[in-house]
Short mmCIF file of C-alpha atoms in Angstrom, two decimals:
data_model
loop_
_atom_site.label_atom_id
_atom_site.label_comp_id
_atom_site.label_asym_id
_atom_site.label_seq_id
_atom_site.Cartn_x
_atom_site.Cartn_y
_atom_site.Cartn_z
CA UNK A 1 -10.10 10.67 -0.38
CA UNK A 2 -8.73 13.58 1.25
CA UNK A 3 -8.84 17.22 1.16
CA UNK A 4 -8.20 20.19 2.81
CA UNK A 5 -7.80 24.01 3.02
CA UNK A 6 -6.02 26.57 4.87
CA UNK A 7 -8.17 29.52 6.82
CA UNK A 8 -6.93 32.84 7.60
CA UNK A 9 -8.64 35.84 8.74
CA UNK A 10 -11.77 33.86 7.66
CA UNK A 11 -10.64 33.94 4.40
CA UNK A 12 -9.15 30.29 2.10
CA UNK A 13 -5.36 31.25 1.66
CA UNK A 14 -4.65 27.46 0.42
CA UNK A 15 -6.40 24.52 -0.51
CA UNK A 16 -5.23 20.87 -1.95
CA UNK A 17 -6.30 17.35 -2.11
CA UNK A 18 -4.77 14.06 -2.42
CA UNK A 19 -4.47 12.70 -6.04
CA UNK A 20 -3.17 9.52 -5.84
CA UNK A 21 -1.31 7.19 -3.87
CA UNK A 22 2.41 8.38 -3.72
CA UNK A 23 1.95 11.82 -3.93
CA UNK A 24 1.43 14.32 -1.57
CA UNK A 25 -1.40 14.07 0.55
CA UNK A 26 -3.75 17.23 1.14
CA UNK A 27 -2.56 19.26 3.89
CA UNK A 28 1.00 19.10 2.53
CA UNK A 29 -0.29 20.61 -0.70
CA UNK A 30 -2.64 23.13 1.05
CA UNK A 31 -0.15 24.73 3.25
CA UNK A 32 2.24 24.92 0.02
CA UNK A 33 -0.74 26.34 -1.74
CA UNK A 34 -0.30 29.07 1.61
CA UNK A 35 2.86 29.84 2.05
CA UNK A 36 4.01 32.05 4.79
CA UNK A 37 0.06 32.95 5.45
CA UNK A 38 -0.20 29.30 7.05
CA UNK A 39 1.54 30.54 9.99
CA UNK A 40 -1.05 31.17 12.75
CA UNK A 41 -4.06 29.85 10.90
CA UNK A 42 -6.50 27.23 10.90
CA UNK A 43 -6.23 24.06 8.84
CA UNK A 44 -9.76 22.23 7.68
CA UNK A 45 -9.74 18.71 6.69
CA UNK A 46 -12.11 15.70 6.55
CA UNK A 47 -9.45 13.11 7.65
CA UNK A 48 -6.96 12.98 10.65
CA UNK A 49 -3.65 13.97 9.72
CA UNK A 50 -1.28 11.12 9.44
CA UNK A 51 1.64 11.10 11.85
CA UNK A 52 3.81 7.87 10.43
CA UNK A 53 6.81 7.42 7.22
CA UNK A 54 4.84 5.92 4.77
CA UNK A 55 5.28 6.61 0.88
CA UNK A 56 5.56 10.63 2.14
CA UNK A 57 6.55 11.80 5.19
CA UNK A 58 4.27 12.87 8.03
CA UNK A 59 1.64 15.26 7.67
CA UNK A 60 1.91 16.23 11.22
CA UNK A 61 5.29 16.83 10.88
CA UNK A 62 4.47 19.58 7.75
CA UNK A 63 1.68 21.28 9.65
CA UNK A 64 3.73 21.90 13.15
CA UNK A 65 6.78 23.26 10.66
CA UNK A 66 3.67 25.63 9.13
CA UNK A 67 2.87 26.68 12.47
CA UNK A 68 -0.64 26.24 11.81
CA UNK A 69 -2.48 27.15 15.32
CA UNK A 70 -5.15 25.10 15.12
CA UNK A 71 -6.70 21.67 13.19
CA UNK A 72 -10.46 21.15 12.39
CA UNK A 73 -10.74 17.39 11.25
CA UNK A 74 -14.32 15.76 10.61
CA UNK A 75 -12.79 12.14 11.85
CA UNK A 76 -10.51 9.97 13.23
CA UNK A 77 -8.03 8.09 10.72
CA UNK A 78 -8.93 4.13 11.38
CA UNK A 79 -5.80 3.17 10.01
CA UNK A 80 -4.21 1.45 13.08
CA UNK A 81 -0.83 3.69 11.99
CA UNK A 82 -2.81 6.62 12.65
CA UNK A 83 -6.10 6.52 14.84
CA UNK A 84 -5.62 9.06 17.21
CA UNK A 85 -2.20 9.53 17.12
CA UNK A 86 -2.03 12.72 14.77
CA UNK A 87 -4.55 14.22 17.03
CA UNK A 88 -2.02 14.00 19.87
CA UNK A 89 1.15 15.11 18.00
CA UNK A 90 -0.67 17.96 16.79
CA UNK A 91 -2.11 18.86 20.52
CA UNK A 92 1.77 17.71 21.96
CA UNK A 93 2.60 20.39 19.58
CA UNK A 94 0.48 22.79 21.21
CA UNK A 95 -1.98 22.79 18.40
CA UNK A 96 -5.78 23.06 18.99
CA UNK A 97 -7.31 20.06 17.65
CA UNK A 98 -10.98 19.99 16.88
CA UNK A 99 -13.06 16.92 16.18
CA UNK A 100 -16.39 15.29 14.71
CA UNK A 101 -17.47 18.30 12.33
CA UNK A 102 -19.38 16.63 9.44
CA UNK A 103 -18.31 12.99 10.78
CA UNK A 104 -21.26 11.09 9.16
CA UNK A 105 -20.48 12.95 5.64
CA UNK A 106 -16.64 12.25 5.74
CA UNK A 107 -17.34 8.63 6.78
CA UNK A 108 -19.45 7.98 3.67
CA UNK A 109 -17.07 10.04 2.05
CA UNK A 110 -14.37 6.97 2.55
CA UNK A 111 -16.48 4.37 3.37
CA UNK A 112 -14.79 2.19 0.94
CA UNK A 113 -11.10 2.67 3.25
CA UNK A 114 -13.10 2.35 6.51
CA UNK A 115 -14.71 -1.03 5.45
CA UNK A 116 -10.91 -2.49 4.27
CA UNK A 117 -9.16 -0.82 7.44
CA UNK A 118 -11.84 -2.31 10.32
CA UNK A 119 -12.35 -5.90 8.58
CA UNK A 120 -9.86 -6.66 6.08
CA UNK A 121 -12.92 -6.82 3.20
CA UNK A 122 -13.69 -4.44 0.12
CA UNK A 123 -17.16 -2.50 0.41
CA UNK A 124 -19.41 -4.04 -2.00
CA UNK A 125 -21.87 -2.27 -3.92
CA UNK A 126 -24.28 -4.63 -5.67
CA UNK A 127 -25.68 -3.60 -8.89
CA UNK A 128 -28.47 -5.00 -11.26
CA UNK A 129 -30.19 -3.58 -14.79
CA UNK A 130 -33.74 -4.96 -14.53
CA UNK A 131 -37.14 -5.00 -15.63
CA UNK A 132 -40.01 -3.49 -13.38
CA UNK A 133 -40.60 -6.87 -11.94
CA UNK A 134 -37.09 -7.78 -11.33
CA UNK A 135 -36.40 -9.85 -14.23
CA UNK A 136 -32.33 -9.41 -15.81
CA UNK A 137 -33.29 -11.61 -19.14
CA UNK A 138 -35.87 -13.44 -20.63
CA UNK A 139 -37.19 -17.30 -21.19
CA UNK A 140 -34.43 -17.22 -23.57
CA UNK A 141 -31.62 -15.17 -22.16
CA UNK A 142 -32.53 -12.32 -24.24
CA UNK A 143 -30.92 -9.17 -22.02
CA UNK A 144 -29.55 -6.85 -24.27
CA UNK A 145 -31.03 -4.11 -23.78
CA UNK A 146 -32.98 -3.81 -20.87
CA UNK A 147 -32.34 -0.48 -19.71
CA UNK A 148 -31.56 2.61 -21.88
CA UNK A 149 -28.51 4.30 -22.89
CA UNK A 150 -28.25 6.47 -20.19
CA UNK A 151 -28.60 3.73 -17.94
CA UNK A 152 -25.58 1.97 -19.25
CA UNK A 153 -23.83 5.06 -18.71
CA UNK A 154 -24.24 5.44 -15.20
CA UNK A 155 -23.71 1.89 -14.67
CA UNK A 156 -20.11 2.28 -16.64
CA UNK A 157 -19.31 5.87 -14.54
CA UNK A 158 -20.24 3.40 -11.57
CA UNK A 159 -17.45 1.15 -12.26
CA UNK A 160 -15.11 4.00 -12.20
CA UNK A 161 -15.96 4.44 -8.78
CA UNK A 162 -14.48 1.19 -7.67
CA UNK A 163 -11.45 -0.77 -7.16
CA UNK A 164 -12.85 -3.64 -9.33
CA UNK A 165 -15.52 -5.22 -10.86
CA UNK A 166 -16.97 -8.77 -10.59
CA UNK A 167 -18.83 -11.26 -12.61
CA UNK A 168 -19.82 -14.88 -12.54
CA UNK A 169 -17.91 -16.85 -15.10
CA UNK A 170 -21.67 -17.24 -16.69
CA UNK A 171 -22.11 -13.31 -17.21
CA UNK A 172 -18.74 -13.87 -19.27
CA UNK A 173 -19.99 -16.91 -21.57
CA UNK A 174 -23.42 -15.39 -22.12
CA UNK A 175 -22.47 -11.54 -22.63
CA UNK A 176 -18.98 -11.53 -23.19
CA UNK A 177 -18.71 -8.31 -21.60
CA UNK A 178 -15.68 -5.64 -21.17
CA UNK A 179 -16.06 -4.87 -17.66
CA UNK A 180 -14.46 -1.57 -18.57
CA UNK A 181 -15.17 1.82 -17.02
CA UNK A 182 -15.07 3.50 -20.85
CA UNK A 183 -18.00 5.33 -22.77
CA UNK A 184 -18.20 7.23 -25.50
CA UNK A 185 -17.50 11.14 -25.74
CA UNK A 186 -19.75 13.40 -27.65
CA UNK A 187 -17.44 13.18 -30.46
CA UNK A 188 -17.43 9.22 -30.41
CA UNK A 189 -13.94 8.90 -29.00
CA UNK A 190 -13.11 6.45 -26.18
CA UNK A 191 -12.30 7.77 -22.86
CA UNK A 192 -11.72 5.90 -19.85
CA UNK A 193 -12.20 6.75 -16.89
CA UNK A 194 -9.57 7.06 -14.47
CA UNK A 195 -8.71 4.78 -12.23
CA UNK A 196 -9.17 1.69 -14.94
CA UNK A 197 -10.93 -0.92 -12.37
CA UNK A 198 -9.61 -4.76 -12.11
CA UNK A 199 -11.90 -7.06 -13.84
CA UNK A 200 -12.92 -9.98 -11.40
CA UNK A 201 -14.58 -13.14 -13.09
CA UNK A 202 -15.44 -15.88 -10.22
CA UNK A 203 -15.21 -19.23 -12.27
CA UNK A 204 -14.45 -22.26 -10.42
CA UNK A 205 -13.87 -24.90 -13.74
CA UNK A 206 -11.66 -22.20 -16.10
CA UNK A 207 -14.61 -21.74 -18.23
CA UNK A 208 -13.68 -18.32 -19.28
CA UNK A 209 -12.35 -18.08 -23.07
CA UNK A 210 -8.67 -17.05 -23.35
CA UNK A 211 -9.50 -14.89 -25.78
CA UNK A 212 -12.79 -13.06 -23.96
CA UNK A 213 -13.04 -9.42 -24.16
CA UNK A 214 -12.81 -9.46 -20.72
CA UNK A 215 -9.49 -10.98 -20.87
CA UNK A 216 -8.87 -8.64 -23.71
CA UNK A 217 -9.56 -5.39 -22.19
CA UNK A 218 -7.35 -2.50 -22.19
CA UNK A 219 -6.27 -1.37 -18.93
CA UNK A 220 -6.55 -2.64 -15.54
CA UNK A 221 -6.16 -6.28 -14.66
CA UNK A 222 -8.03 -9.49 -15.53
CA UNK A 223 -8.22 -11.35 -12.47
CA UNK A 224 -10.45 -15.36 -12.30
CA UNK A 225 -11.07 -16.55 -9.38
CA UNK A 226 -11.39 -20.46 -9.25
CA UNK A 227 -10.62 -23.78 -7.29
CA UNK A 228 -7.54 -24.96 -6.59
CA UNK A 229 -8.02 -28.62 -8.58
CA UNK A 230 -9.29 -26.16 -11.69
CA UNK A 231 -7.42 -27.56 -15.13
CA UNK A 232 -4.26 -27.11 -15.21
CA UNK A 233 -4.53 -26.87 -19.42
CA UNK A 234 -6.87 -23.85 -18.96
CA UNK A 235 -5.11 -21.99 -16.12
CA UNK A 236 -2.09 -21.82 -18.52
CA UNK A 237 -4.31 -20.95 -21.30
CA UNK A 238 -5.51 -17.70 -19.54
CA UNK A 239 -2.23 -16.72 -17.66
CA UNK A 240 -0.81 -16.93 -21.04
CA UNK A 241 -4.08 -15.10 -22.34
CA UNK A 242 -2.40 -12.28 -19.28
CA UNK A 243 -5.34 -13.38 -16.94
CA UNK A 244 -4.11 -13.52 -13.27
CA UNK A 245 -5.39 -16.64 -12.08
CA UNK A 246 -5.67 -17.16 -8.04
CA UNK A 247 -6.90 -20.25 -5.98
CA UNK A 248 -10.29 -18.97 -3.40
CA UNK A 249 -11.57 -21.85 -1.42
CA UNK A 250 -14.63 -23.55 -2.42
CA UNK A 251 -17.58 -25.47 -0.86
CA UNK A 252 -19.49 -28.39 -2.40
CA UNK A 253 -17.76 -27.09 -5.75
CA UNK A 254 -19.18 -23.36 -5.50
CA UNK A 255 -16.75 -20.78 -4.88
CA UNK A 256 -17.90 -18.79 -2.05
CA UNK A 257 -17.94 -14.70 -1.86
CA UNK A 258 -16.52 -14.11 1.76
CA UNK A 259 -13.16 -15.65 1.18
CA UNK A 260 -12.81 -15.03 -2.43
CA UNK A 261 -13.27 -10.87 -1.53
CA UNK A 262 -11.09 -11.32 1.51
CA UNK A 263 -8.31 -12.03 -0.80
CA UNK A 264 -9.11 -9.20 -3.02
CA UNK A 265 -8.58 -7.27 -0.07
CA UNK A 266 -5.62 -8.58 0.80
CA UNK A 267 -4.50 -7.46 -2.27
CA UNK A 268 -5.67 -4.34 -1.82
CA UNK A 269 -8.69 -4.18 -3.29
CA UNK A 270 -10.86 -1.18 -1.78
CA UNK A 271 -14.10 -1.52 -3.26
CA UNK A 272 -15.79 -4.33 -5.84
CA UNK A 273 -18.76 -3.69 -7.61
CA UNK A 274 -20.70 -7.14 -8.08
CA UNK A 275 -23.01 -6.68 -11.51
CA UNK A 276 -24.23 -10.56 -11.72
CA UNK A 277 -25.07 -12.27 -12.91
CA UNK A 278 -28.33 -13.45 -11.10
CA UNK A 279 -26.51 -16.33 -9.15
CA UNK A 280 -23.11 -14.11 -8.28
CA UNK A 281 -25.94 -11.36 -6.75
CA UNK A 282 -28.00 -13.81 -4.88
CA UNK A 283 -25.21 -15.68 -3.48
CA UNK A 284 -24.31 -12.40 -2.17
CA UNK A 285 -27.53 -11.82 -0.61
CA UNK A 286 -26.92 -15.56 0.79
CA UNK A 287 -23.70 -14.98 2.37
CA UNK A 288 -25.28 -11.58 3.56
CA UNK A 289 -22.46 -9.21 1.66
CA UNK A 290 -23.04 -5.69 0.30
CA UNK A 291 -22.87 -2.04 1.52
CA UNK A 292 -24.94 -0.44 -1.41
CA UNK A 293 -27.13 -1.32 -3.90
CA UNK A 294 -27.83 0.39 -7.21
CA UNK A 295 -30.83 -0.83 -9.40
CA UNK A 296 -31.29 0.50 -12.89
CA UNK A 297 -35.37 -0.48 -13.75
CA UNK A 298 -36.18 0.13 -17.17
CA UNK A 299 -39.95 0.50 -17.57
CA UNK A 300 -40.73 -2.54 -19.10
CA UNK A 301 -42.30 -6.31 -17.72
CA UNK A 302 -40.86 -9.23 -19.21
CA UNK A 303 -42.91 -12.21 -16.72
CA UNK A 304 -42.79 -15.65 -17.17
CA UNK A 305 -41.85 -18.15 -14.21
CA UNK A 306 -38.35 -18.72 -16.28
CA UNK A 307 -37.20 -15.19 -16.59
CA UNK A 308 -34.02 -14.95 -14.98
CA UNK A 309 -34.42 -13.17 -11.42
CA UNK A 310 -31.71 -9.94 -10.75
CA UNK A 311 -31.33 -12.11 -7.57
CA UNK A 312 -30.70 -15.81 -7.51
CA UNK A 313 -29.70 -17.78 -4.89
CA UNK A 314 -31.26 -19.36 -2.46
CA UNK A 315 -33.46 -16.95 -1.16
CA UNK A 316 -34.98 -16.41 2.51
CA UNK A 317 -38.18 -18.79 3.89
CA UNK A 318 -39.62 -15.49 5.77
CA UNK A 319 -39.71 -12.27 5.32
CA UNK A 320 -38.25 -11.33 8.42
CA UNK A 321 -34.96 -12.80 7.29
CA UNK A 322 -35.11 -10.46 4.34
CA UNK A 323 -32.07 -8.28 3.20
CA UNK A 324 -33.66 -4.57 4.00
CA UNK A 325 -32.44 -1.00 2.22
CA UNK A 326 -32.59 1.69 4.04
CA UNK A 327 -31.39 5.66 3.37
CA UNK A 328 -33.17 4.95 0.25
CA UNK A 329 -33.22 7.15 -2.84
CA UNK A 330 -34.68 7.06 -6.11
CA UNK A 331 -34.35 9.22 -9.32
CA UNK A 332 -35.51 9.54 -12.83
CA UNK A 333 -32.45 8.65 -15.56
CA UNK A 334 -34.46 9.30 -18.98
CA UNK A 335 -36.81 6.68 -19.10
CA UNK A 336 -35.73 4.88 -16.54
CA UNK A 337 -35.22 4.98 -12.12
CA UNK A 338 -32.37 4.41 -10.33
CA UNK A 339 -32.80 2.90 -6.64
CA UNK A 340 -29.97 3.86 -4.76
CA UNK A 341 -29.48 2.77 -0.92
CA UNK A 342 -27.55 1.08 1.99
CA UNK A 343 -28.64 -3.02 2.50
CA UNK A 344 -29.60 -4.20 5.44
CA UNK A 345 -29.30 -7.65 6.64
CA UNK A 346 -31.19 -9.50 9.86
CA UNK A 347 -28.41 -10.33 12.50
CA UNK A 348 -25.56 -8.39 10.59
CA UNK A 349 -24.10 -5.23 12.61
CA UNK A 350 -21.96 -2.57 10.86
CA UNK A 351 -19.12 -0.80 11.69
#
């Protein structure tokens, strides 16, 4: 997520951003957006300029042809392509290059391409709708609804904000859920939001319905997840359904998060919101995975020792091994809060 703008005289004679992948990337539409009044100014933007033939040319190559005189940039690209290397073009050049300007804000700003570039792995934001005391459904799998409206809202606007979604093959049997980033307009029409996220079901046995909504959906991709000694009858059942089914290694019969999200990155998957169930969220607490968590918390207390738990899973033995979440926020959404913050887990370093 890139943008940029063109300075002259202290006054914005361009400005453009990236759109989408393919088309041209920020500076290239900023100094069009300039002109002739690039030449001999200053060109802001919040990522180092690339410098390599990728699907466009060079930015470098477009802002030394500008004669732009000097480059404020907030970071370094980590793409191994890039890192450091459009800083020196630029300064071969004889442009002035200027660095670190609002680093901490650009790197949240893409901390979604940071995570993929340094390890390979989507950032994971882990996200439950819950009771005040943590509780996702009742004795009797009642969940529908716990939060409000508005709530739901959010969480769908949420989804819109990722590369994909993903859900335990019991979230599917139980809910039957979309997994789609649509709501409904003021006049009751459907819009989607844009970019339609893939729809991730981890299911290790094939247990997903062929003809499940999420399977259904409009837009984006159904992917399942599963083992690679699944049935055969019910893998063709959901490729010819137009699910994407792909082997993930397993242990003791479980599929396990780290390797199944390496190989949505690998295919490259960005980001992956995780919405449950309560065993897909506590595994992930388990394998210590996650970069933010969202909580919805409706004002309400359902109880009982066989409510289901936003978090499953194993769980820690002391509280010192406990996941942490830090930079926290919350905020009122009608009748409900929204917890907002980065996780935190004992022994686990980030980049």
């Amino acid at each position: 997520m890139v943008g940029a703008v063109v300075v002259r005289r202290n006054r914005i004679v361009g400005r453009g951003y990236h759109a989408r992948a393919g088309e041209p990337h920020a500076e290239v539409v900023a100094l069009a957006a300039a002109g002739r009044r690039a030449r001999g100014a200053r060109l802001y933007v919040n990522l180092e300029p690339c410098c390599h033939f990728g699907r466009t040319p060079p930015c470098t190559d477009a802002i030394i042809s500008a004669g732009v005189r000097e480059v404020i940039a907030c970071m370094r690209d980590p793409d191994p392509r890039v890192n450091g290397r459009g800083f020196r073009a630029l300064r071969a050049a004889g442009i002035g290059v200027r660095v670190g300007a609002l680093a901490s804000e650009a790197r949240r700003l893409n901390a979604a391409f940071v995570r993929w570039t340094g390890s390979g792995l989507p950032f994971v934001t882990l996200k439950a709708g819950m009771s005040l005391d943590g509780r996702i459904a009742t004795r009797a799998g009642e969940s529908k609804w716990i939060t409000s409206a508005a709530a739901r809202a959010a969480a769908r606007a949420l989804r819109a904000e990722h590369d994909a979604v993903l859900v335990g093959v019991n979230t599917v049997l139980a809910d039957n859920p979309r997994l789609t980033a649509a709501g409904r307009s003021r006049r009751g029409r459907m819009a989607t939001l844009p970019p339609a996220p893939a729809r991730i079901v981890l299911d290790s046995r094939l247990r997903t319905p062929p003809g499940a909504r999420v399977v259904a959906a409009a837009g984006g991709e159904t992917v399942i997840l599963t083992r690679r000694d699944a049935p055969l009858r019910r893998r063709r059942r959901l490729e010819m359904a137009g699910a994407l089914v792909i082997d993930v290694p397993a242990r003791n019969g479980r599929l396990s998060l780290r390797p199944a999200l390496a190989e949505l990155g690998r295919r490259g998957i960005l980001s992956v919101l995780i919405e449950g169930g309560g065993e897909v969220l506590g595994s992930a607490l388990d394998e210590k995975i996650g970069d933010r968590v969202v909580l919805y918390v409706a004002g309400m207390v359902i109880g009982g020792r066989r409510g289901r738990p936003a978090f499953g899973g194993r769980g820690v033995a002391r509280l010192s091994q406990a996941m942490r979440v830090r930079d926290l926020t919350v905020s009122d959404l009608g009748s409900d809060l929204v917890i907002d913050g980065m996780p935190v887990f004992p022994g686990v370093r980030r980049g």
